[in-house]
XYZ file of C-alpha atoms in Angstrom:
120
model
C -37.996 111.244 24.474
C -41.021 109.236 23.135
C -44.509 110.603 22.913
C -47.803 108.767 22.285
C -50.751 110.220 20.647
C -54.057 108.245 20.751
C -57.140 108.549 18.834
C -60.476 106.740 17.885
C -62.249 106.495 21.175
C -65.969 107.429 21.268
C -69.314 106.114 22.026
C -70.740 103.017 20.393
C -73.631 100.675 20.786
C -73.103 97.117 21.867
C -72.182 94.937 19.119
C -70.546 97.761 17.176
C -66.951 98.539 16.343
C -64.215 101.013 17.000
C -60.540 101.569 15.795
C -58.078 103.051 18.110
C -54.810 104.293 17.013
C -51.716 105.265 18.628
C -48.717 107.072 16.916
C -45.478 107.145 18.577
C -42.915 109.831 17.704
C -39.604 110.863 19.196
C -36.479 108.768 19.944
C -38.113 105.275 18.916
C -36.008 102.077 19.441
C -36.799 99.584 16.603
C -36.992 96.812 19.020
C -39.995 97.402 21.266
C -43.410 96.381 22.408
C -46.349 98.332 21.923
C -49.898 97.622 23.250
C -53.214 98.586 24.877
C -54.396 98.666 28.270
C -57.509 99.639 29.715
C -58.961 100.881 33.041
C -62.655 101.012 34.083
C -63.746 103.120 37.048
C -62.997 101.113 40.225
C -60.819 98.624 38.347
C -57.028 98.197 37.981
C -55.526 98.776 34.658
C -55.371 95.553 32.710
C -53.923 94.271 29.424
C -55.736 94.276 26.446
C -53.362 93.487 23.754
C -49.722 93.752 22.847
C -47.486 93.395 19.786
C -43.667 93.277 19.322
C -41.752 94.874 16.586
C -41.195 91.189 15.315
C -44.835 90.599 15.037
C -45.766 88.498 18.056
C -49.165 89.510 19.582
C -50.813 88.738 22.939
C -54.463 89.110 23.792
C -56.230 89.086 27.004
C -58.814 86.301 27.117
C -61.619 88.729 27.411
C -61.051 90.242 23.945
C -59.319 87.236 22.069
C -61.343 86.874 18.870
C -62.905 90.113 19.019
C -59.967 92.509 19.045
C -57.231 92.704 16.569
C -53.955 94.682 17.368
C -51.627 95.652 14.163
C -48.741 97.659 13.688
C -47.181 99.834 11.116
C -43.232 99.839 12.006
C -42.420 102.352 9.235
C -45.173 104.860 10.776
C -44.489 103.806 14.339
C -48.203 103.242 14.623
C -50.350 100.606 16.216
C -53.882 99.924 15.956
C -56.608 98.231 17.902
C -59.542 96.925 15.829
C -62.469 96.462 18.358
C -65.377 94.296 16.980
C -68.542 93.103 18.729
C -68.008 95.395 21.695
C -69.697 94.792 24.902
C -70.760 97.165 27.714
C -67.951 95.696 29.869
C -65.294 96.791 27.256
C -66.304 100.347 28.546
C -62.952 101.899 29.725
C -60.324 104.410 29.256
C -57.912 102.947 26.807
C -54.101 103.592 27.085
C -51.475 103.068 24.578
C -48.182 101.735 25.862
C -44.639 101.769 24.597
C -41.748 99.704 26.165
C -38.361 99.219 25.004
C -35.067 97.838 26.782
C -32.276 99.422 24.937
C -28.757 98.060 25.406
C -26.855 100.138 27.786
C -29.449 102.680 27.995
C -31.968 100.325 29.758
C -35.775 100.378 30.078
C -38.013 102.890 28.731
C -41.756 102.814 29.216
C -44.262 105.443 28.168
C -47.957 105.625 28.270
C -50.506 107.706 26.242
C -52.905 109.986 27.832
C -55.916 107.661 27.255
C -58.848 107.571 25.122
C -62.346 106.818 26.512
C -64.438 104.055 24.853
C -68.027 103.940 25.944
C -70.176 101.041 25.012
C -73.849 101.740 25.612
C -77.317 101.454 24.091
């Protein structure tokens, strides 16, 4: 019942910046966690950053200080501002929504992924 639409991926040179956006629609539970994960070819999907509806954020060590996650609860949208991009940041980035609703239980939804390529 929840759909995620991602945007903002593309090609950027090392040291450049990109801003990813993820808009959630449908039956959104107000208490939730949204975040970004990424997967490079041959690698496992890994956490990039998450943010709760109360404002708590969490970052992978590899992106801390360079990436910033933010959310607009009114619009059910999260953003990932990526600065000082490195070639190793190249991956498909996936938006994630997770909510544990009383009685109903856990719901987790993934976006379709958006490709970020950092190359000169």
